Amino acid sequence: QVQLVESGGGLVQPGGSLRLSCAASGFTSGYTFSNFAMSWYRQAPGKERILVAAITSAIGRTNYADSVKGRFTISRDNTKNTVHLQMTSLKPEDTAVYYCHANRNNILAFWGQGTQVTVSS
């Protein structure tokens, strides 16, 4: 019942910035957006899907892959059921399909359909 819709992907020059957004909906009385840990994954052609950034439900602690630490920032707005990924100093190796992910207690999870990010000159 939960739907995640990503937006904000596109083509950007190396060194540029891009802001991805994830709009979540379909939550019920059994669980709400604020109860889910949110994260962004990415998958490049021929490679496995990897975790890029994560943010916890209530406290909002964050975790980043070493490859993006210092360049990417994940944030959430529990009043709007949205998650964002601010990407700066983009590199060609950041090129991938980026997926929004919602997780609760590591037993209930949902995926967005993904948005393409291409970093190229």
GROMACS .gro file of C-alpha atoms in nm, residues 20-112:
model
   93
   20LEU     CA    1   1.654   1.414  -0.553
   21SER     CA    2   1.316   1.394  -0.386
   22CYS     CA    3   1.105   1.101  -0.273
   23ALA     CA    4   0.736   1.144  -0.200
   24ALA     CA    5   0.581   0.873   0.015
   25SER     CA    6   0.213   0.791   0.044
   26GLY     CA    7  -0.025   0.511   0.136
   27PHE     CA    8   0.054   0.485   0.506
   28THR     CA    9  -0.215   0.360   0.744
   29SER     CA   10  -0.289   0.358   1.115
   30GLY     CA   11  -0.070   0.052   1.149
   31TYR     CA   12   0.239   0.241   1.041
   32THR     CA   13   0.327   0.594   0.938
   33PHE     CA   14   0.605   0.757   0.744
   34SER     CA   15   0.780   0.872   1.060
   35ASN     CA   16   0.817   0.511   1.175
   36PHE     CA   17   1.023   0.415   0.870
   37ALA     CA   18   1.392   0.448   0.821
   38MET     CA   19   1.448   0.597   0.478
   39SER     CA   20   1.739   0.554   0.244
   40TRP     CA   21   1.870   0.602  -0.106
   41TYR     CA   22   2.026   0.325  -0.309
   42ARG     CA   23   2.179   0.337  -0.653
   43GLN     CA   24   2.251   0.086  -0.924
   44ALA     CA   25   2.475   0.137  -1.223
   45PRO     CA   26   2.458  -0.088  -1.531
   46GLY     CA   27   2.628  -0.420  -1.465
   47LYS     CA   28   2.666  -0.351  -1.095
   48GLU     CA   29   2.475  -0.443  -0.783
   49ARG     CA   30   2.242  -0.207  -0.604
   50ILE     CA   31   2.424  -0.040  -0.316
   51LEU     CA   32   2.326   0.177  -0.022
   52VAL     CA   33   2.416   0.542  -0.069
   53ALA     CA   34   2.262   0.718   0.232
   54ALA     CA   35   2.022   0.638   0.513
   55ILE     CA   36   1.833   0.830   0.778
   56THR     CA   37   1.656   0.687   1.080
   57SER     CA   38   1.289   0.738   1.158
   58ALA     CA   39   1.255   0.955   1.468
   59ILE     CA   40   1.598   1.076   1.567
   60GLY     CA   41   1.717   1.138   1.215
   61ARG     CA   42   2.065   0.994   1.241
   62THR     CA   43   2.234   0.958   0.906
   63ASN     CA   44   2.475   0.715   0.747
   64TYR     CA   45   2.659   0.744   0.418
   65ALA     CA   46   2.862   0.529   0.188
   66ASP     CA   47   3.228   0.624   0.199
   67SER     CA   48   3.219   0.714  -0.168
   68VAL     CA   49   2.965   0.992  -0.114
   69LYS     CA   50   3.042   1.109   0.240
   70GLY     CA   51   3.096   1.483   0.247
   71ARG     CA   52   2.924   1.530  -0.088
   72PHE     CA   53   2.573   1.395  -0.035
   73THR     CA   54   2.322   1.491   0.231
   74ILE     CA   55   2.005   1.298   0.311
   75SER     CA   56   1.717   1.468   0.489
   76ARG     CA   57   1.352   1.405   0.565
   77ASP     CA   58   1.041   1.606   0.640
   78ASN     CA   59   0.798   1.397   0.842
   79THR     CA   60   0.526   1.661   0.808
   80LYS     CA   61   0.529   1.621   0.430
   81ASN     CA   62   0.628   1.254   0.403
   82THR     CA   63   0.926   1.337   0.188
   83VAL     CA   64   1.292   1.242   0.174
   84HIS     CA   65   1.562   1.427  -0.014
   85LEU     CA   66   1.912   1.359  -0.130
   86GLN     CA   67   2.120   1.668  -0.196
   87MET     CA   68   2.412   1.572  -0.416
   88THR     CA   69   2.707   1.804  -0.470
   89SER     CA   70   3.047   1.773  -0.636
   90LEU     CA   71   2.903   1.505  -0.859
   91LYS     CA   72   3.138   1.267  -1.037
   92PRO     CA   73   3.088   1.043  -1.341
   93GLU     CA   74   3.098   0.742  -1.111
   94ASP     CA   75   2.782   0.872  -0.944
   95THR     CA   76   2.592   0.789  -1.261
   96ALA     CA   77   2.322   0.537  -1.176
   97VAL     CA   78   1.954   0.483  -1.120
   98TYR     CA   79   1.874   0.610  -0.772
   99TYR     CA   80   1.606   0.435  -0.569
  100CYS     CA   81   1.417   0.554  -0.265
  101HIS     CA   82   1.373   0.289   0.002
  102ALA     CA   83   1.155   0.269   0.314
  103ASN     CA   84   1.229   0.020   0.588
  104ARG     CA   85   1.064  -0.062   0.917
  105ASN     CA   86   1.232  -0.293   1.166
  106ASN     CA   87   1.414  -0.463   0.880
  107ILE     CA   88   1.101  -0.667   0.807
  108LEU     CA   89   0.880  -0.431   0.609
  109ALA     CA   90   1.027  -0.254   0.310
  110PHE     CA   91   0.920  -0.067  -0.001
  111TRP     CA   92   1.100   0.054  -0.310
  112GLY     CA   93   1.043   0.340  -0.548
   0.00000   0.00000   0.00000
